[in-house]
PDB file of C-alpha atoms in Angstrom:
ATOM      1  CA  UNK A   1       8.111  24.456   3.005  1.00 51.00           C
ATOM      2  CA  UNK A   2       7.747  24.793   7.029  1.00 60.00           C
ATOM      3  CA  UNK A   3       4.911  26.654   6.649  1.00 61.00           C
ATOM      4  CA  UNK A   4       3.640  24.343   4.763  1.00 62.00           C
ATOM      5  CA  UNK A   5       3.699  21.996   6.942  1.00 71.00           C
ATOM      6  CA  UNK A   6       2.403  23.854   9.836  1.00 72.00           C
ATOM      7  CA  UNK A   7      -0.310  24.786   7.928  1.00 69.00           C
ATOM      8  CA  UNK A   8      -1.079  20.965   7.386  1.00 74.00           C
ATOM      9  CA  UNK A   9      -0.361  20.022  11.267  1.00 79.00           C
ATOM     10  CA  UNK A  10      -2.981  22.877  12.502  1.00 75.00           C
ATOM     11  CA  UNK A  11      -5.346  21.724   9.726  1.00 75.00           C
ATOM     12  CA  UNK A  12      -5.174  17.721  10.489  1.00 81.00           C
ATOM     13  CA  UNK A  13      -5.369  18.795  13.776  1.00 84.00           C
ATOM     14  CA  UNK A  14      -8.463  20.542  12.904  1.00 78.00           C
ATOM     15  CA  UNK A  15     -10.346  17.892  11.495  1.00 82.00           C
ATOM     16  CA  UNK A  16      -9.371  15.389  13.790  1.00 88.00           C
ATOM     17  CA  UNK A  17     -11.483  17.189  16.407  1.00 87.00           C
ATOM     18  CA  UNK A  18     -14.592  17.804  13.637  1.00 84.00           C
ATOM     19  CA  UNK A  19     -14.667  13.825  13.809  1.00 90.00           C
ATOM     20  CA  UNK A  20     -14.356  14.369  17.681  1.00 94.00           C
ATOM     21  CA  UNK A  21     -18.054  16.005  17.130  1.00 90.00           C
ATOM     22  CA  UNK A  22     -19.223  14.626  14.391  1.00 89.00           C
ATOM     23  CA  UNK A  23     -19.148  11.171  15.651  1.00 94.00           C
ATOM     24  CA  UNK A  24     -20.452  12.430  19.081  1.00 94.00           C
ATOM     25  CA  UNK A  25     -23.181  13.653  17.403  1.00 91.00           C
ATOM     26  CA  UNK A  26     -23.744  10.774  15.306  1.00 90.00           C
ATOM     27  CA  UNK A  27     -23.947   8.318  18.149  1.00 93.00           C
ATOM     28  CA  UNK A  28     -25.790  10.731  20.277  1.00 91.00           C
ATOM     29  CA  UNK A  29     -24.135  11.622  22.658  1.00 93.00           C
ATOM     30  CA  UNK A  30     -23.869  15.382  21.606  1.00 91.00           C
ATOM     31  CA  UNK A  31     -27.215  16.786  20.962  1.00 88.00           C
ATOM     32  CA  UNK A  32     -27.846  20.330  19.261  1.00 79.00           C
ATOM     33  CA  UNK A  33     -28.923  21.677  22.797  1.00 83.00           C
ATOM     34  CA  UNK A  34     -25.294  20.167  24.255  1.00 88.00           C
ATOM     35  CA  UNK A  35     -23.677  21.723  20.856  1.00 80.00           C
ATOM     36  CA  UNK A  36     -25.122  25.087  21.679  1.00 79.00           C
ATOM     37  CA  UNK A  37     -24.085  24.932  25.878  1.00 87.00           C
ATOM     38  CA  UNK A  38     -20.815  24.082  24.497  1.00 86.00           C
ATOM     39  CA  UNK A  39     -20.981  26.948  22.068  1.00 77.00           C
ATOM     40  CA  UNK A  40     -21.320  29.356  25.032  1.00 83.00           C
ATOM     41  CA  UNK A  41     -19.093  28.100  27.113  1.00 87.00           C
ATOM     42  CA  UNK A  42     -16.590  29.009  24.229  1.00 81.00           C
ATOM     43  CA  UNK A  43     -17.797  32.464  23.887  1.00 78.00           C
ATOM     44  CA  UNK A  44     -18.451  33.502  27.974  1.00 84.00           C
ATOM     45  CA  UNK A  45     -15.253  31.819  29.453  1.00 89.00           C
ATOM     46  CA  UNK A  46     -12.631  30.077  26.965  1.00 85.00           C
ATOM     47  CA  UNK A  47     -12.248  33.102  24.419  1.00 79.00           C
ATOM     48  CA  UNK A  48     -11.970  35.872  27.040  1.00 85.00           C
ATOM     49  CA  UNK A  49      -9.532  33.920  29.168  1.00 87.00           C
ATOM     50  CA  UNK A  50      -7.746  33.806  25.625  1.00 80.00           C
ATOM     51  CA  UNK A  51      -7.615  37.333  25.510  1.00 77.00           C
ATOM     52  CA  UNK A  52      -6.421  38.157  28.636  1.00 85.00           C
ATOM     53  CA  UNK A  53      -3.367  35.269  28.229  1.00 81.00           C
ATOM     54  CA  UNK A  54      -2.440  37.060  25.415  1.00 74.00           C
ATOM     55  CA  UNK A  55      -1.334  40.077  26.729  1.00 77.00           C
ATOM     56  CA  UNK A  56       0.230  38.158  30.159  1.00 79.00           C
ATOM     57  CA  UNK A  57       3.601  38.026  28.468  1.00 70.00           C
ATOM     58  CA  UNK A  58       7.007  39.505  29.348  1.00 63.00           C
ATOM     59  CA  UNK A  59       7.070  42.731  29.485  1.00 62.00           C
ATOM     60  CA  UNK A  60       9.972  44.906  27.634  1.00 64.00           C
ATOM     61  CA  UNK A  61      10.846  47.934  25.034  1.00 65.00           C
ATOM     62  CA  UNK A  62      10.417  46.603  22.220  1.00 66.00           C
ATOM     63  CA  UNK A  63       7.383  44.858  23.143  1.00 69.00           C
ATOM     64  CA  UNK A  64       5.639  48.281  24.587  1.00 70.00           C
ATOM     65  CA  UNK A  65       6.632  50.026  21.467  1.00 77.00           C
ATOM     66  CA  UNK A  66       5.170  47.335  19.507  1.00 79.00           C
ATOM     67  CA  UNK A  67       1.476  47.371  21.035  1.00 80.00           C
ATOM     68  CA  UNK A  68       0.077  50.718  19.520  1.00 85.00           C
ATOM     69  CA  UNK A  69       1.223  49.592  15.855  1.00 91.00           C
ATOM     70  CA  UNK A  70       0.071  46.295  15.828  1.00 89.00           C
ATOM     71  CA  UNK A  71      -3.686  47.665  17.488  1.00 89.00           C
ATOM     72  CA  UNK A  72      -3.771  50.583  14.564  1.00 93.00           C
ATOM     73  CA  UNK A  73      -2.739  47.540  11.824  1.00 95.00           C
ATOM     74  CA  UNK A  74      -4.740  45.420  13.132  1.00 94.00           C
ATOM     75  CA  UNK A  75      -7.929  47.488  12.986  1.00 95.00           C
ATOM     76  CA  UNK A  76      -7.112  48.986  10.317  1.00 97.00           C
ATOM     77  CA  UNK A  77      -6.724  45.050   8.384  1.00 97.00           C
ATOM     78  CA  UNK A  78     -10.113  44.487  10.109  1.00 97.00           C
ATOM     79  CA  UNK A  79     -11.898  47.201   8.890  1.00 97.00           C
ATOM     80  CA  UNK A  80     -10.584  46.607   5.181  1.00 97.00           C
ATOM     81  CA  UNK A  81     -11.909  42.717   5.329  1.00 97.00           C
ATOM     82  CA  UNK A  82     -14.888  44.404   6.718  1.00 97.00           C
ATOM     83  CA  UNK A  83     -15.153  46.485   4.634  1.00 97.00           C
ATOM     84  CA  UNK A  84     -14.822  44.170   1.454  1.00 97.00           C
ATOM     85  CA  UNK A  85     -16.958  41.862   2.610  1.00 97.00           C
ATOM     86  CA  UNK A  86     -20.082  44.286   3.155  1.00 96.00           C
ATOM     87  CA  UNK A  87     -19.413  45.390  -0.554  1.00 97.00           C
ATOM     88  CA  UNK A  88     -19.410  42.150  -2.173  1.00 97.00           C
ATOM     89  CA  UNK A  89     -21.823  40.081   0.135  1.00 96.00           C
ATOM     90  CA  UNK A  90     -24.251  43.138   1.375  1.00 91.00           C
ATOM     91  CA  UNK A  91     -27.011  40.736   0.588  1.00 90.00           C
ATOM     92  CA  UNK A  92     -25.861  37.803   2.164  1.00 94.00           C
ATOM     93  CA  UNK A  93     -25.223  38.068   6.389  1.00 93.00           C
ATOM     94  CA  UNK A  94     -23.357  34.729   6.683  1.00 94.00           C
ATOM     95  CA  UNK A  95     -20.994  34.716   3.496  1.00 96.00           C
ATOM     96  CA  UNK A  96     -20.657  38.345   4.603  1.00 96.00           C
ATOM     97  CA  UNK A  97     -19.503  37.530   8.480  1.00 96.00           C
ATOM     98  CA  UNK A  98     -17.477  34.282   7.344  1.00 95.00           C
ATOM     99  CA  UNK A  99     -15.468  36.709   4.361  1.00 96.00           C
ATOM    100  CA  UNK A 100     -14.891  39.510   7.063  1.00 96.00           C
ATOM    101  CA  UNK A 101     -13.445  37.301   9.913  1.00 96.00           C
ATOM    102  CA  UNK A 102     -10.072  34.797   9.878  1.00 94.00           C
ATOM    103  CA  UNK A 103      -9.453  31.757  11.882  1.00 87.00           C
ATOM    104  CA  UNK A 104      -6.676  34.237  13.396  1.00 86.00           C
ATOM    105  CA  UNK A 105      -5.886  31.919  16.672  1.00 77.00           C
ATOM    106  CA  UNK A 106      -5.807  28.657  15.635  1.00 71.00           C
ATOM    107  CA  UNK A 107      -4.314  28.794  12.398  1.00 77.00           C
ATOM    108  CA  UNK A 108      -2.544  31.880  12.819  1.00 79.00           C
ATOM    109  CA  UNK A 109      -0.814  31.499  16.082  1.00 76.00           C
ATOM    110  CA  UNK A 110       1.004  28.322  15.856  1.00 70.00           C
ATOM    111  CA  UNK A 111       2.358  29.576  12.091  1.00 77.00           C
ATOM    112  CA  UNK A 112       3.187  33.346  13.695  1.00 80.00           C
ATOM    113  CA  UNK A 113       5.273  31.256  16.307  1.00 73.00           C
ATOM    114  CA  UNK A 114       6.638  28.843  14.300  1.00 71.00           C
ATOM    115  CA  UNK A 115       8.168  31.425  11.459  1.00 76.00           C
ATOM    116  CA  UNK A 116       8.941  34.284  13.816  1.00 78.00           C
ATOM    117  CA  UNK A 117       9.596  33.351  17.285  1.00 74.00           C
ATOM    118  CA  UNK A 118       6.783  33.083  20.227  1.00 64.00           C
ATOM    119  CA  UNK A 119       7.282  36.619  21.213  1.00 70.00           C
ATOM    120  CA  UNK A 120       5.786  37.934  18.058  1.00 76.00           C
ATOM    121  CA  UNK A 121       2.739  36.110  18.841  1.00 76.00           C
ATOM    122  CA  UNK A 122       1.853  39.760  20.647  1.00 78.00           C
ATOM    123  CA  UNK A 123       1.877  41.226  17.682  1.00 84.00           C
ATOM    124  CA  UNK A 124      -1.039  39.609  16.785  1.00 84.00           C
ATOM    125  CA  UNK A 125      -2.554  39.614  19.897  1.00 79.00           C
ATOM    126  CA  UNK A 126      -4.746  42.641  19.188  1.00 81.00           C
ATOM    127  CA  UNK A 127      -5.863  41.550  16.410  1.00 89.00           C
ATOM    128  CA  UNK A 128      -7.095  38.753  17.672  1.00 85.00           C
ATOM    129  CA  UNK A 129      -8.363  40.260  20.634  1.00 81.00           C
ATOM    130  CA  UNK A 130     -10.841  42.789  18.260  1.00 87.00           C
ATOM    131  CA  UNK A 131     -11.529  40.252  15.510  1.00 90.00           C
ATOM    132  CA  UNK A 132     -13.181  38.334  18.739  1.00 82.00           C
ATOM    133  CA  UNK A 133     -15.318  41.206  19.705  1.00 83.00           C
ATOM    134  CA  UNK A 134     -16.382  42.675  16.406  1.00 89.00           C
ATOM    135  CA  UNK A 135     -17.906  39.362  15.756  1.00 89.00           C
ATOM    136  CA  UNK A 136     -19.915  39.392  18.742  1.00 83.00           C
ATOM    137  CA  UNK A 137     -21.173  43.230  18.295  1.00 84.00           C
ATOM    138  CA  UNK A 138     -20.519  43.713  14.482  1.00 89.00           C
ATOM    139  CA  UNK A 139     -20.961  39.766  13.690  1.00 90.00           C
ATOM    140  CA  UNK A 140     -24.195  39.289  15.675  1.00 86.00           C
ATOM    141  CA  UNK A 141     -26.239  42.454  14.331  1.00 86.00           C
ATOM    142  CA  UNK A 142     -25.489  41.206  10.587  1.00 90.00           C
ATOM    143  CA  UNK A 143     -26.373  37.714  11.271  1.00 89.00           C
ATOM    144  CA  UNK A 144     -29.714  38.612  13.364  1.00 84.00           C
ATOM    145  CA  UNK A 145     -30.419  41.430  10.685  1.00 74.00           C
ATOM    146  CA  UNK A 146     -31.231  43.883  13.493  1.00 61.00           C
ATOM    147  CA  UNK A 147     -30.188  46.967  14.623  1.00 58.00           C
ATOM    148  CA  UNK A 148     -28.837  47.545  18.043  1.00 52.00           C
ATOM    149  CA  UNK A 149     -31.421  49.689  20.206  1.00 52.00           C
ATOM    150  CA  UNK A 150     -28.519  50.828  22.610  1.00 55.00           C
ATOM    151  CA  UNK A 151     -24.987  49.764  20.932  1.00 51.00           C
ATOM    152  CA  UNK A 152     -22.907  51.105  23.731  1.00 53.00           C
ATOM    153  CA  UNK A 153     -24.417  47.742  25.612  1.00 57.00           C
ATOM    154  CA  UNK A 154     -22.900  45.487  22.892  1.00 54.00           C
ATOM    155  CA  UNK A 155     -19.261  46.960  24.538  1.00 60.00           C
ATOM    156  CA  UNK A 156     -20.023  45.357  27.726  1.00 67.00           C
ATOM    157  CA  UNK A 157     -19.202  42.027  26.735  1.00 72.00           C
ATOM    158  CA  UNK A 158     -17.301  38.874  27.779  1.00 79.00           C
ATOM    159  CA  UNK A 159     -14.707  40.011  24.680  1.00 72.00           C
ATOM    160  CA  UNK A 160     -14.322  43.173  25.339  1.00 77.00           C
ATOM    161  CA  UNK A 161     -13.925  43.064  29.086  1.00 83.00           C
ATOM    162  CA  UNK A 162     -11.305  40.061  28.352  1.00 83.00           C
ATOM    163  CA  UNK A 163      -9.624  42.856  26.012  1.00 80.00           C
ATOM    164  CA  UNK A 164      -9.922  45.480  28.841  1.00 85.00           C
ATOM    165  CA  UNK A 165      -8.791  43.244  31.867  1.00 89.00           C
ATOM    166  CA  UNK A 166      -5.286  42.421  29.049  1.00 85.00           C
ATOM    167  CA  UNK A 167      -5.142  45.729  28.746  1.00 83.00           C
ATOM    168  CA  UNK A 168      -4.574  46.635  32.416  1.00 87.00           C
ATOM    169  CA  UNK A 169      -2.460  43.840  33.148  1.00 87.00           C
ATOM    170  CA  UNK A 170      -0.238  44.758  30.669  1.00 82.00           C
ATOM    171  CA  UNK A 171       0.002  48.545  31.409  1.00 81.00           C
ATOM    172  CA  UNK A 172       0.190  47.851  35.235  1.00 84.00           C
ATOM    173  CA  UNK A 173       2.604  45.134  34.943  1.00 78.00           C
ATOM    174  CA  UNK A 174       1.098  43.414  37.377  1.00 80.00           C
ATOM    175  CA  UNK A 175       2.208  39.749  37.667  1.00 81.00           C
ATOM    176  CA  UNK A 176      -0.659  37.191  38.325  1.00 85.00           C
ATOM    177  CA  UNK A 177      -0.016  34.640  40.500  1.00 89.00           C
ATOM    178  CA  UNK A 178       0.958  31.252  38.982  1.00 89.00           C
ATOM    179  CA  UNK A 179      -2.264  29.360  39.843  1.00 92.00           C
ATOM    180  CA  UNK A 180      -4.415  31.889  38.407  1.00 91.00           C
ATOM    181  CA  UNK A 181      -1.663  32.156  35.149  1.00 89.00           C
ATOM    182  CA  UNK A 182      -2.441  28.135  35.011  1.00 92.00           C
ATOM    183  CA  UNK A 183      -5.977  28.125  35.447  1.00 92.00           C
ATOM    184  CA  UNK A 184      -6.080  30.925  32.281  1.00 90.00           C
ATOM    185  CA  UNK A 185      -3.790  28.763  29.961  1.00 87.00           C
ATOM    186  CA  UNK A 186      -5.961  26.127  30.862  1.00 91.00           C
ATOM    187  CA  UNK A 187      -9.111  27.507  29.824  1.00 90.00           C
ATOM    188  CA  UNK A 188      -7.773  29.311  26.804  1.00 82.00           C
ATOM    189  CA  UNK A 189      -6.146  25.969  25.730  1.00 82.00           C
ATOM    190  CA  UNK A 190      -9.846  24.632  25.638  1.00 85.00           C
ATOM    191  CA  UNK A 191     -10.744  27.639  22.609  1.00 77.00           C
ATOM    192  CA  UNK A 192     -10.192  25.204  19.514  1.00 77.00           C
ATOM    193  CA  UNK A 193     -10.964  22.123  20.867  1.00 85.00           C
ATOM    194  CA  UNK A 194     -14.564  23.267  22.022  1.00 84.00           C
ATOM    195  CA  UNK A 195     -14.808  25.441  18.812  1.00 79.00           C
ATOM    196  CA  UNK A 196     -13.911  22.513  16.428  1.00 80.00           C
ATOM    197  CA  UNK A 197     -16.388  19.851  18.198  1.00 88.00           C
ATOM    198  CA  UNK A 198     -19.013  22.303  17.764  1.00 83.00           C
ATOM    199  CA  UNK A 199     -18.672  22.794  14.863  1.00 78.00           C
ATOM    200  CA  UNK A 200     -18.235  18.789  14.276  1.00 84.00           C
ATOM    201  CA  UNK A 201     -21.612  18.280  15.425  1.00 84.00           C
ATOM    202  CA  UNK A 202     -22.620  20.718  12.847  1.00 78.00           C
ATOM    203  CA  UNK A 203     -20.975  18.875  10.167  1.00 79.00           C
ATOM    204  CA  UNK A 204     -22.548  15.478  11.033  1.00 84.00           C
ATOM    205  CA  UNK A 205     -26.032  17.628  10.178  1.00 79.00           C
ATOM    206  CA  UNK A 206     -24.614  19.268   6.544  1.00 78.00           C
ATOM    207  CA  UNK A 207     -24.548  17.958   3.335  1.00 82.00           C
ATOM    208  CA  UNK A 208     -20.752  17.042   1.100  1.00 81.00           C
ATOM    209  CA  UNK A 209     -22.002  17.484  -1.665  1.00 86.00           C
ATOM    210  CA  UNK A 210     -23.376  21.117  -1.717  1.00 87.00           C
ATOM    211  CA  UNK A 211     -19.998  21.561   0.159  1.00 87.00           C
ATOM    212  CA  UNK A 212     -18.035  21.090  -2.781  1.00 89.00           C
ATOM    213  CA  UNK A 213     -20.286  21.658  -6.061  1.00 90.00           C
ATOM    214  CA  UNK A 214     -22.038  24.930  -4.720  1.00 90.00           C
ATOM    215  CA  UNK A 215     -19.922  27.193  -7.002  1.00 92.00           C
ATOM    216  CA  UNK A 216     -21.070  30.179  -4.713  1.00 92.00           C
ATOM    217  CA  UNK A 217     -18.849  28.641  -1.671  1.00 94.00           C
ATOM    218  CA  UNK A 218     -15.307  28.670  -4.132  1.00 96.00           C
ATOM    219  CA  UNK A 219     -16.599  32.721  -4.097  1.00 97.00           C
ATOM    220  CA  UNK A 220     -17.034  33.463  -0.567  1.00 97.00           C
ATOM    221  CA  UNK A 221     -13.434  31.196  -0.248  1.00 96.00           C
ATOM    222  CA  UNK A 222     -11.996  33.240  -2.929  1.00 97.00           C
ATOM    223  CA  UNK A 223     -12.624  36.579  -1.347  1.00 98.00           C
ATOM    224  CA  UNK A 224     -11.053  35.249   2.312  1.00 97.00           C
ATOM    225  CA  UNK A 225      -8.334  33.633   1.086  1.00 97.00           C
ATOM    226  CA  UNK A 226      -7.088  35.752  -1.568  1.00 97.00           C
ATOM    227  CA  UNK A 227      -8.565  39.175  -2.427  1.00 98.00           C
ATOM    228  CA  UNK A 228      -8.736  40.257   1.310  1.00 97.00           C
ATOM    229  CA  UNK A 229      -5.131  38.774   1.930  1.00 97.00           C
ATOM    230  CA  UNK A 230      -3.533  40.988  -1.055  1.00 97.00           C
ATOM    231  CA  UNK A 231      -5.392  43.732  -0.126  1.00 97.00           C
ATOM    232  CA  UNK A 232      -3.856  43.331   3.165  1.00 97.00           C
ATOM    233  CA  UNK A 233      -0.384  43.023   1.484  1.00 96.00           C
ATOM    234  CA  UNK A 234      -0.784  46.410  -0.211  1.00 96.00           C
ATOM    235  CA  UNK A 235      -2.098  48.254   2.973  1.00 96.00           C
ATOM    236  CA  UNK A 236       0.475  46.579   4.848  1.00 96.00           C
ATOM    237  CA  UNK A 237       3.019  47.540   2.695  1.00 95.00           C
ATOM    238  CA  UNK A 238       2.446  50.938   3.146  1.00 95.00           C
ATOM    239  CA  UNK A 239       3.833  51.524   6.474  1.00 92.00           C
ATOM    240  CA  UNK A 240       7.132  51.087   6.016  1.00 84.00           C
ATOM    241  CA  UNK A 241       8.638  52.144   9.295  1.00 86.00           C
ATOM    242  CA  UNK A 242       6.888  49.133  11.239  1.00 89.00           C
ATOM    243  CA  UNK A 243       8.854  46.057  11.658  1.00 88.00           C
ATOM    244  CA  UNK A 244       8.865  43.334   9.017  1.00 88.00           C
ATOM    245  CA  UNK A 245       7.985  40.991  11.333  1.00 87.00           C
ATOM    246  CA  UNK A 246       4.956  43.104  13.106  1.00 91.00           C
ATOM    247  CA  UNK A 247       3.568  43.254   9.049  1.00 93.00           C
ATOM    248  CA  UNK A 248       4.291  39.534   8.789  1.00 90.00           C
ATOM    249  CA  UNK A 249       2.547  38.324  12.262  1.00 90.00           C
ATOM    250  CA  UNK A 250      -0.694  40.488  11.144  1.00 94.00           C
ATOM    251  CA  UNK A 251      -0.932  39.333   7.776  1.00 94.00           C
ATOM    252  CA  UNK A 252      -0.399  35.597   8.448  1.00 91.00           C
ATOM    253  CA  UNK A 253      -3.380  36.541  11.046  1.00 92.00           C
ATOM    254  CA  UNK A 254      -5.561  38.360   8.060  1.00 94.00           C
ATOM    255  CA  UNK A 255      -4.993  35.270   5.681  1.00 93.00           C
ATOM    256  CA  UNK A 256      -6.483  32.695   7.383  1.00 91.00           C
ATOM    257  CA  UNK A 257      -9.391  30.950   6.336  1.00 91.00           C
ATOM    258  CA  UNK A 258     -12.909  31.238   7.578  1.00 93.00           C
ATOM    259  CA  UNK A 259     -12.778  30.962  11.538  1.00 87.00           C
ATOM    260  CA  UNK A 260     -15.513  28.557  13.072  1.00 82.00           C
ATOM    261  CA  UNK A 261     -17.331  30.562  15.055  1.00 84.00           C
ATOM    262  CA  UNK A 262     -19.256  32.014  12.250  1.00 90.00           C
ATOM    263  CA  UNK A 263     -21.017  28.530  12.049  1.00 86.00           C
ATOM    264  CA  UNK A 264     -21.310  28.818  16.489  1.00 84.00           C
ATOM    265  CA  UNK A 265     -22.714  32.402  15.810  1.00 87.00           C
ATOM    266  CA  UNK A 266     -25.137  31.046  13.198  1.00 89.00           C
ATOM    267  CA  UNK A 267     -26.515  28.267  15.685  1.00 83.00           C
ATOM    268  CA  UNK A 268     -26.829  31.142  18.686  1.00 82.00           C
ATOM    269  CA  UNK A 269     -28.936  33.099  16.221  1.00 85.00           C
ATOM    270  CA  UNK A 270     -30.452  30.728  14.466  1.00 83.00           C
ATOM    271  CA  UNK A 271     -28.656  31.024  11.524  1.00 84.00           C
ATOM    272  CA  UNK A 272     -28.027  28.506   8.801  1.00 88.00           C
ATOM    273  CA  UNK A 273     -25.010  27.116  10.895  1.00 86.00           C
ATOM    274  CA  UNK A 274     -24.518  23.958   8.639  1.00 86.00           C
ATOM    275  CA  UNK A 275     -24.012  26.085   5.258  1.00 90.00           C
ATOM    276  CA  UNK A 276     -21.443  27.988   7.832  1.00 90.00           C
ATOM    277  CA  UNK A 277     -19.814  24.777   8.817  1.00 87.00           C
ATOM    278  CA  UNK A 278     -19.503  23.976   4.632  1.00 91.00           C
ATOM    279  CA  UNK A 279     -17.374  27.726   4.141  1.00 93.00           C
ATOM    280  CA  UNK A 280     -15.028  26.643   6.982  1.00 89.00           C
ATOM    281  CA  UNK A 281     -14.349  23.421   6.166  1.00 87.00           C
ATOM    282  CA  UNK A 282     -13.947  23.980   2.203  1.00 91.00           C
ATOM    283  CA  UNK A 283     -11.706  27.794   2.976  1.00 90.00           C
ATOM    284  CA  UNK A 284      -9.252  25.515   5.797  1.00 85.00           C
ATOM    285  CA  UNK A 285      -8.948  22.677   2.895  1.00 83.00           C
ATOM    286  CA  UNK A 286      -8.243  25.390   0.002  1.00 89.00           C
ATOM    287  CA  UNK A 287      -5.688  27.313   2.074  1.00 87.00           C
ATOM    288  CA  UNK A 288      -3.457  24.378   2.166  1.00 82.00           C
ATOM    289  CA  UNK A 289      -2.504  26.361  -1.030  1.00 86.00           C
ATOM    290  CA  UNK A 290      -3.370  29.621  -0.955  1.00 92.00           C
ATOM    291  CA  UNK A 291      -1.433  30.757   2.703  1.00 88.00           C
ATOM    292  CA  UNK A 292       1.825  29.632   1.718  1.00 86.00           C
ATOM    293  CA  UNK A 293       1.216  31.263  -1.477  1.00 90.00           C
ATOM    294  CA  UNK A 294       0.542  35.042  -0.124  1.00 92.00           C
ATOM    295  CA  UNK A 295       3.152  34.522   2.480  1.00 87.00           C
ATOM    296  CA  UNK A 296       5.996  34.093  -0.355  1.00 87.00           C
ATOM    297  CA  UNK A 297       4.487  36.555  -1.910  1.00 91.00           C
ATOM    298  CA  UNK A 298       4.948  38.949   1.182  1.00 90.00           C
ATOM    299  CA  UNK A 299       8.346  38.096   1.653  1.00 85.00           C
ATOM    300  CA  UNK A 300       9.032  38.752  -2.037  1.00 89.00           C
ATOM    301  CA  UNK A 301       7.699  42.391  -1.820  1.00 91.00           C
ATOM    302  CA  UNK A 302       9.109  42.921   1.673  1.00 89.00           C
ATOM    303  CA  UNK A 303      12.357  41.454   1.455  1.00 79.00           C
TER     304      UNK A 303
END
């Protein structure tokens, strides 16, 4: 029942900022150039600063011991969704990128903290961390339907050199000072409000009713909220030897509906971004039901 209602905080907080931008946009003062400059400021300064917070947490045993599992899981939980996706959607880019990729950090975090503890918000922080940058390298080339000429130049990106900068911090142990530790929560704190305004101003441009009677969207919902999430449970399940609550963090990451920046991708490409903004909105309403749902199911099978 808490997670129920965490799930319903983080989702009426989510739709209190999509009227944020919708009504911006509907009394112009947000215009689709404005909704794009704030769709890179997301992407170039609040996401990496996200990633680097992430791993700027006490350091300890446990927690060291912790990191390598929860990268293999996590990438290993990516590449599945992945993997699915490409199967069932090889046709279709944007059902294909929205499938692949949760809403890990908004609607994950405050439920991984909530049930377990903020510590095991780590465990998830990889995840997190590579679900970021495969949908800028992996995300991007499905969405603009071309190849990349030299793919090692699609590593050198905001996400990845977020990931790499965590990375060091974390192995050095070096201990930023507090200003700069401030300015980063800051600016990380800024990820779903500037996501969910975006995509607000996308909303104000899409239509309801193709939203809910396009059969095709209950589909692409279907296969993020509950194929890829029991698939996770199985694969999950077999690695015993991690910690219950490593498993648990990680799949409460891989069952989240359809993260927004698919639709902020789709605008920077020049994608359908309002059918993107209609498979978020209808996979956050539908897993009012569906995440509690796999979650009791994990603790079932893993009890």
């Amino acid at each position: 029942m808490d997670n129920a209602l965490i799930i319903l905080r983080q989702i009426g907080i989510m739709f209190f900022y999509l009227a944020i931008g919708c009504l911006l946009f509907r009394f112009d003062l947000l215009t689709k150039e404005g909704s794009r400059s704030l769709a890179n400021l997301l992407i170039y300064i609040s996401l990496p600063c996200a990633i680097i917070q992430s791993f700027c947490i006490s350091d300890g045993p446990e927690i060291r011991q912790a990191l390598l599992p929860s990268l293999f899981l996590g990438a290993l939980l990516l590449l599945l969704s992945m993997a699915i996706s490409a199967v069932l959607f090889r046709q279709e880019p944007l059902q294909n990128f929205g499938a692949a990729f949760s809403n890990a950090g908004f609607m994950g975090i405050p439920l991984i903290s909530a049930s377990l503890g903020e510590q095991a918000v780590f465990f998830s922080a990889g995840f997190t961390a590579m679900l970021n940058i495969l949908q800028w390298t992996y995300g991007q080339r499905l969405l603009s339907r071309q190849k990349t000429k030299r793919p090692w130049k699609a590593l050198l990106n905001p996400l990845m050199v977020g990931f790499l900068i965590g990375l060091a911090l974390f192995f050095s142990r070096a201990a930023l000072p507090s200003a700069v530790l401030s300015c980063l929560s800051a600016l990380s704190g800024l990820n779903a409000p500037l996501a969910m305004i975006t995509v607000g101003a996308y909303l104000a441009q899409t239509d309801f009713h193709d939203m809910i009677f396009t059969a095709r969207n209950y589909w692409v919902c279907a296969v993020r909220l509950v194929l890829i999430p029991l698939m996770s449970i199985v694969l999950l399940s077999l690695f015993s030897g991690v910690s219950v609550s490593l498993r648990y963090a990680l799949l409460i990451a891989a069952c989240a509906p359809i993260g927004a920046n698919v639709a902020v991708y789709a605008q920077r490409l020049n994608g359908n971004y309002t059918y993107a903004v209609q498979l978020v909105c209808l996979s956050t309403l539908l897993s009012i039901v569906t995440m509690p749902l796999i979650m009791g199911l994990a603790g079932v099978l893993w009890a």
